[in-house]
C-alpha cells in the first residue's frame, strides 16, 4: 500500500499570494513512492485539523484505509469490482455533491502485455481522491512534478486536470511510438525478398503487428473513457471558467489523439492484410513449383510405366537401342515442359 496526502502551498494570513515552494507541505501516510516523497518530509507538516489535503492518492489501499476515507469525507468509495463495470452510470455519477469518475488508463505500454487499469477520481468538496490498484507512468510523472513544483497542486481541480493532461500526454507519446514502429514494419513487409531484412516466414512481423494492434485498441479504449469523462465534467456548474477552458483544451487533445489512434488501427489492419497476402503469395509460389515439377515428370513417368508392363509381345524389349531410346524419350519429355514453362514465365 502507498497512500499519500498532498497539501496546497501554504499561505500566511498576511499574504494572499502563494508561498514559495519551500513552504509547500507533503504528508505521507504510507510508504514513499520511488523514494521521492521522503525528500519532502523535512518540511514542517501542518496539523490535519487545520488544513484539508487537495489530493489523497490511494494506491492499493487496505480495507481499513478505505473505511477511514469513507468516514472522513462521508462518502461511499466504490469497490474494485464496481470500478470494472462498463455502464456509464456506474462510472460517472454525482452523489450528494461528490463527483465519482472512473476511467481506464493504459498501463505497461512498453511491455509485451499492455493492459488497461481502472482508476477512480473522487472530487469531494476541496479534495481529490484517486483510487487505483496499479501505478501507471502518468501518476509517477505527475507526483515527481508536484514534488518539484508544489504550485501544480494548488487545488483539487488543478490536480485533477494535471493528472488528465499527464495521461493524455502519455497516450500521445505511445501513439507516436506506435506509428514509428509501424513505419519500420511497413519497410520490412514490403522489402525485397533478397534483402537481408526480409522476414522469410513473417512470424516476427505478425507478432509485432499483433502487439501494435493490441496497444492501439487499449489506447482507444482509454481515450474513449477520457472523452466520456470530459463530457461529464463539462456539465458540472462547480467548475470555474479557467477550469472549463483547460478542460476544452484537454478534450481537443483527446479528439486529435483518437484520430491518430484510428489511423494507427487502419495501418495495423493494412499491414496485417499485406503480410497475410505476402504469405499467400509465397505459399502459392511453393505450390506452383510442385505443380510444375509434377507436370514436367508426368510424361517420363508415362513412358517408364509403358515399358514396365509385363506383356510378352513388346518389340522394343528385344531391340538393341530400346533402352537408350526410352531414356532419351524420358529426358526429352521432361526438358520440353520445363522449357515451355520457363518461356511462359511460370518459373
Coordinates of C-alpha atoms in Angstrom, one line a residue:
X1 CA 0.0 0.0 0.0
X2 CA 1.2 3.5 -0.9
X3 CA -1.2 6.3 0.1
X4 CA -0.2 9.9 0.2
X5 CA -1.8 13.2 1.0
X6 CA -0.8 16.4 -0.9
X7 CA -1.5 19.8 0.5
X8 CA -1.7 23.1 -1.4
X9 CA 1.2 25.5 -1.0
X10 CA 1.0 27.1 2.5
X11 CA -0.3 30.7 2.8
X12 CA 0.2 33.2 5.6
X13 CA -2.6 35.3 6.9
X14 CA -0.8 38.5 5.8
X15 CA 0.0 37.3 2.3
X16 CA -2.7 36.4 -0.3
X17 CA -0.1 35.1 -2.7
X18 CA 1.1 31.5 -2.7
X19 CA 4.1 30.7 -0.5
X20 CA 7.4 29.7 -2.1
X21 CA 8.0 26.1 -3.0
X22 CA 9.9 25.6 0.3
X23 CA 6.7 26.2 2.2
X24 CA 4.8 23.5 0.4
X25 CA 3.8 20.6 2.6
X26 CA 3.5 17.0 1.6
X27 CA 2.4 14.4 4.1
X28 CA 2.9 10.7 3.5
X29 CA 0.5 8.4 5.3
X30 CA 2.2 5.3 3.7
X31 CA 5.4 4.2 2.0
X32 CA 7.2 6.7 -0.1
X33 CA 6.8 6.4 -3.9
X34 CA 10.0 5.9 -5.7
X35 CA 11.9 7.3 -2.8
X36 CA 10.9 10.9 -3.7
X37 CA 8.3 11.7 -1.0
X38 CA 10.8 11.2 1.8
X39 CA 12.7 14.2 0.5
X40 CA 9.7 16.5 1.4
X41 CA 9.2 15.1 4.8
X42 CA 11.7 17.5 6.3
X43 CA 9.2 20.3 5.6
X44 CA 7.0 21.3 8.6
X45 CA 3.8 19.3 8.4
X46 CA 0.6 21.2 9.2
X47 CA -1.9 19.6 11.5
X48 CA -4.6 17.8 9.6
X49 CA -7.3 19.6 11.6
X50 CA -6.1 22.9 10.2
X51 CA -5.7 22.1 6.6
X52 CA -7.5 19.9 4.2
X53 CA -5.4 18.0 1.6
X54 CA -6.1 18.9 -2.0
X55 CA -5.2 15.3 -3.1
X56 CA -5.3 11.9 -1.4
X57 CA -3.7 9.3 -3.6
X58 CA -4.8 5.7 -2.6
X59 CA -2.6 3.1 -4.2
X60 CA -3.6 -0.5 -3.3
X61 CA -5.4 0.7 -0.1
X62 CA -6.4 -1.7 2.6
X63 CA -10.0 -2.1 3.8
X64 CA -9.2 -0.1 6.9
X65 CA -7.9 2.8 4.9
X66 CA -11.0 2.8 2.6
X67 CA -13.2 2.9 5.7
X68 CA -11.2 5.8 7.2
X69 CA -11.7 7.8 3.9
X70 CA -15.4 7.0 3.8
X71 CA -15.8 8.1 7.4
X72 CA -13.6 11.2 6.9
X73 CA -15.4 12.5 3.9
X74 CA -18.9 10.9 4.4
X75 CA -18.8 9.1 1.0
X76 CA -19.0 5.5 -0.2
X77 CA -15.9 4.5 -2.1
X78 CA -16.6 2.1 -5.0
X79 CA -15.1 -1.4 -4.7
X80 CA -12.6 -2.8 -7.1
X81 CA -15.3 -4.9 -8.7
X82 CA -17.5 -1.8 -9.2
X83 CA -14.6 0.1 -10.8
X84 CA -14.5 -2.6 -13.5
X85 CA -18.2 -2.1 -14.6
X86 CA -18.6 -0.6 -18.0
X87 CA -22.0 1.1 -17.6
X88 CA -21.8 4.8 -17.9
X89 CA -24.0 5.3 -14.8
X90 CA -21.6 3.2 -12.7
X91 CA -18.5 5.1 -13.8
X92 CA -19.6 8.7 -13.9
X93 CA -22.1 10.0 -11.3
X94 CA -22.8 12.7 -8.8
X95 CA -23.6 11.6 -5.3
X96 CA -24.5 14.3 -2.7
X97 CA -22.2 16.8 -4.4
X98 CA -19.3 14.4 -4.7
X99 CA -18.2 13.5 -8.3
X100 CA -17.2 9.9 -8.9
X101 CA -15.3 9.3 -12.2
X102 CA -13.8 6.0 -13.2
X103 CA -11.7 5.8 -16.3
X104 CA -9.5 3.1 -17.9
X105 CA -5.8 4.1 -18.1
X106 CA -3.3 2.4 -20.3
X107 CA -0.6 0.7 -18.2
X108 CA 2.6 -1.3 -19.1
X109 CA 2.6 0.1 -22.6
X110 CA 6.3 -0.7 -23.2
X111 CA 5.9 -4.4 -22.2
X112 CA 4.7 -7.3 -24.3
X113 CA 1.5 -7.4 -22.4
X114 CA -0.1 -3.9 -22.2
X115 CA -3.2 -3.6 -20.1
X116 CA -5.8 -1.1 -19.0
X117 CA -6.4 -0.4 -15.4
X118 CA -9.5 1.3 -13.8
X119 CA -8.7 4.4 -11.8
X120 CA -11.4 6.3 -9.9
X121 CA -11.3 10.0 -9.3
X122 CA -13.5 11.3 -6.5
X123 CA -13.9 15.1 -6.3
X124 CA -15.4 15.8 -2.9
X125 CA -15.5 19.4 -1.5
X126 CA -12.0 20.7 -1.9
X127 CA -10.2 17.4 -2.1
X128 CA -9.5 15.0 -5.0
X129 CA -9.2 11.3 -4.0
X130 CA -7.7 8.9 -6.5
X131 CA -8.3 5.2 -6.0
X132 CA -6.1 2.8 -8.1
X133 CA -4.6 -0.7 -8.0
X134 CA -1.8 -0.1 -10.4
X135 CA 0.9 2.5 -10.8
X136 CA 0.9 3.8 -14.4
X137 CA 3.6 6.1 -15.7
X138 CA 1.4 9.3 -15.7
X139 CA 0.9 9.2 -11.9
X140 CA 4.6 8.6 -11.3
X141 CA 5.5 11.6 -13.6
X142 CA 2.9 13.9 -12.0
X143 CA 4.0 13.1 -8.5
X144 CA 7.6 13.9 -9.4
X145 CA 6.4 17.2 -11.0
X146 CA 4.4 18.1 -7.8
X147 CA 7.4 17.4 -5.7
X148 CA 9.4 19.8 -7.8
X149 CA 6.6 22.4 -8.3
X150 CA 4.1 22.3 -5.5
X151 CA 2.0 25.0 -7.2
X152 CA 0.7 22.3 -9.5
X153 CA -1.3 21.1 -6.6
X154 CA -2.9 24.4 -5.7
X155 CA -6.4 23.0 -5.7
X156 CA -8.3 19.7 -6.2
X157 CA -9.4 20.8 -9.7
X158 CA -5.8 21.7 -10.6
X159 CA -4.6 18.2 -9.6
X160 CA -7.4 16.5 -11.5
X161 CA -6.7 18.4 -14.7
X162 CA -2.9 18.0 -14.2
X163 CA -3.4 14.2 -14.0
X164 CA -5.7 14.1 -17.0
X165 CA -3.2 16.2 -19.0
X166 CA -0.4 13.8 -18.0
X167 CA -2.5 10.8 -19.0
X168 CA -3.3 12.4 -22.4
X169 CA 0.4 13.3 -23.0
X170 CA 1.4 9.7 -22.2
X171 CA -1.1 8.4 -24.7
X172 CA 0.2 10.8 -27.3
X173 CA 3.7 9.6 -26.8
X174 CA 2.6 6.0 -27.1
X175 CA 0.7 6.7 -30.3
X176 CA 3.8 8.4 -31.8
X177 CA 6.0 5.4 -30.9
X178 CA 3.4 3.0 -32.3
X179 CA 3.4 5.0 -35.6
X180 CA 7.2 4.8 -35.8
X181 CA 7.2 1.1 -35.1
X182 CA 4.5 0.5 -37.8
X183 CA 6.6 2.5 -40.3
X184 CA 9.5 0.2 -39.7
X185 CA 7.2 -2.8 -40.0
X186 CA 6.0 -1.5 -43.3
X187 CA 9.5 -1.4 -44.7
X188 CA 10.1 -5.0 -43.6
X189 CA 6.8 -6.3 -45.1
X190 CA 7.4 -4.7 -48.5
X191 CA 11.2 -5.3 -48.5
X192 CA 12.8 -7.1 -51.5
X193 CA 12.8 -10.9 -50.8
X194 CA 16.6 -10.8 -51.5
X195 CA 17.0 -8.1 -48.8
X196 CA 18.6 -9.5 -45.5
X197 CA 15.9 -7.5 -43.6
X198 CA 13.2 -9.5 -45.3
X199 CA 11.4 -11.9 -42.9
X200 CA 11.0 -15.2 -44.7
X201 CA 8.3 -16.7 -42.5
X202 CA 6.8 -13.4 -41.2
X203 CA 6.4 -14.7 -37.7
X204 CA 8.2 -11.9 -36.0
X205 CA 6.3 -9.3 -38.2
X206 CA 3.0 -10.9 -37.3
X207 CA 3.8 -10.8 -33.6
X208 CA 4.8 -7.1 -33.8
X209 CA 1.7 -6.2 -35.8
X210 CA -0.4 -8.0 -33.3
X211 CA 1.2 -6.1 -30.4
X212 CA 0.7 -2.8 -32.2
X213 CA -3.0 -3.7 -32.8
X214 CA -3.4 -4.7 -29.2
X215 CA -1.8 -1.5 -28.0
X216 CA -3.8 0.8 -30.2
X217 CA -7.0 -0.9 -29.2
X218 CA -6.3 -0.4 -25.5
X219 CA -5.3 3.2 -26.1
X220 CA -8.6 3.8 -28.0
X221 CA -10.4 2.4 -25.0
X222 CA -8.6 4.7 -22.6
X223 CA -9.3 7.7 -24.9
X224 CA -13.0 6.8 -25.1
X225 CA -13.2 6.8 -21.3
X226 CA -11.4 10.1 -21.1
X227 CA -13.7 11.6 -23.7
X228 CA -16.7 10.5 -21.7
X229 CA -15.1 11.9 -18.6
X230 CA -14.6 15.3 -20.3
X231 CA -18.3 15.4 -21.4
X232 CA -19.3 14.6 -17.8
X233 CA -17.1 17.4 -16.3
X234 CA -18.3 19.9 -18.9
X235 CA -21.8 19.7 -17.4
X236 CA -20.7 20.5 -13.9
X237 CA -21.5 24.0 -12.8
X238 CA -19.0 23.9 -9.9
X239 CA -16.1 24.3 -12.3
X240 CA -14.8 27.8 -12.8
X241 CA -14.2 29.4 -16.2
X242 CA -10.5 28.8 -16.2
X243 CA -11.1 25.1 -15.4
X244 CA -13.6 24.7 -18.2
X245 CA -11.1 26.4 -20.6
X246 CA -8.5 23.9 -19.5
X247 CA -11.0 21.1 -19.9
X248 CA -11.7 22.2 -23.5
X249 CA -8.0 22.0 -24.3
X250 CA -7.8 18.5 -22.9
X251 CA -10.9 17.5 -24.9
X252 CA -9.4 18.8 -28.1
X253 CA -6.2 16.9 -27.5
X254 CA -8.2 13.7 -26.8
X255 CA -10.1 14.1 -30.1
X256 CA -6.9 14.6 -32.1
X257 CA -5.1 11.6 -30.4
X258 CA -8.2 9.5 -31.0
X259 CA -8.0 10.3 -34.8
X260 CA -4.3 9.4 -34.7
X261 CA -5.2 6.1 -32.9
X262 CA -7.8 5.4 -35.7
X263 CA -5.1 6.0 -38.3
X264 CA -2.8 3.5 -36.5
X265 CA -5.6 0.9 -36.3
X266 CA -6.2 1.3 -40.0
X267 CA -2.4 1.0 -40.6
X268 CA -2.3 -2.2 -38.5
X269 CA -5.2 -3.7 -40.5
X270 CA -3.5 -2.8 -43.8
X271 CA -0.1 -4.3 -42.7
X272 CA -1.8 -7.4 -41.4
X273 CA -3.6 -7.9 -44.7
X274 CA -0.4 -7.2 -46.6
X275 CA 1.6 -9.6 -44.5
X276 CA -1.0 -12.4 -45.0
X277 CA -1.1 -11.6 -48.7
X278 CA 2.7 -12.0 -48.8
X279 CA 2.4 -15.3 -47.0
X280 CA -0.2 -16.4 -49.5
X281 CA 2.0 -15.4 -52.5
X282 CA 4.9 -17.3 -51.1
X283 CA 2.7 -20.4 -50.5
X284 CA 1.3 -20.1 -54.0
X285 CA 4.9 -20.0 -55.4
X286 CA 5.8 -23.1 -53.5
X287 CA 2.6 -24.9 -54.7
X288 CA 3.4 -23.7 -58.3
X289 CA 6.9 -25.2 -58.1
X290 CA 5.4 -28.5 -57.0
X291 CA 2.7 -28.3 -59.8
X292 CA 5.3 -27.6 -62.5
X293 CA 7.6 -30.4 -61.2
X294 CA 4.6 -32.8 -61.3
X295 CA 3.7 -31.7 -64.8
X296 CA 7.3 -32.0 -66.0
X297 CA 7.8 -35.5 -64.7
X298 CA 4.4 -36.8 -65.8
X299 CA 5.5 -37.8 -69.4
X300 CA 8.7 -39.6 -68.3
X301 CA 6.5 -41.5 -65.7
X302 CA 4.1 -42.4 -68.5
X303 CA 7.0 -43.7 -70.7
X304 CA 8.5 -45.7 -67.8
X305 CA 5.1 -47.1 -67.0
X306 CA 4.6 -48.3 -70.6
X307 CA 7.9 -50.1 -70.7
X308 CA 7.4 -51.5 -67.3
X309 CA 4.4 -53.6 -68.4
X310 CA 4.8 -57.4 -68.4
X311 CA 3.4 -58.2 -71.9
X312 CA 5.2 -60.9 -73.9
X313 CA 4.9 -59.1 -77.2
X314 CA 6.8 -55.8 -76.8
X315 CA 9.2 -55.4 -79.8
X316 CA 11.3 -52.7 -78.1
X317 CA 12.4 -55.1 -75.4
X318 CA 14.5 -57.1 -77.8
X319 CA 15.7 -54.1 -79.7
X320 CA 19.4 -53.2 -79.1
X321 CA 18.7 -49.5 -78.9
X322 CA 15.4 -49.8 -76.9
X323 CA 16.9 -48.8 -73.6
X324 CA 18.8 -45.7 -74.8
X325 CA 15.7 -44.6 -76.7
X326 CA 13.4 -45.0 -73.7
X327 CA 15.9 -43.0 -71.6
X328 CA 16.1 -40.3 -74.2
X329 CA 12.4 -40.0 -74.6
X330 CA 12.0 -39.6 -70.8
X331 CA 14.7 -36.9 -70.7
X332 CA 13.2 -35.1 -73.7
X333 CA 9.7 -35.3 -72.3
X334 CA 10.9 -33.7 -69.0
X335 CA 13.0 -31.0 -70.6
X336 CA 10.4 -29.8 -73.1
X337 CA 7.7 -28.9 -70.5
X338 CA 10.3 -27.2 -68.3
X339 CA 11.5 -25.1 -71.3
X340 CA 7.9 -24.2 -72.1
X341 CA 7.0 -23.2 -68.6
X342 CA 10.2 -21.1 -68.4
X343 CA 9.3 -19.4 -71.7
X344 CA 5.9 -18.5 -70.3
X345 CA 7.3 -17.1 -67.2
X346 CA 5.8 -19.6 -64.9
X347 CA 9.1 -20.5 -63.3

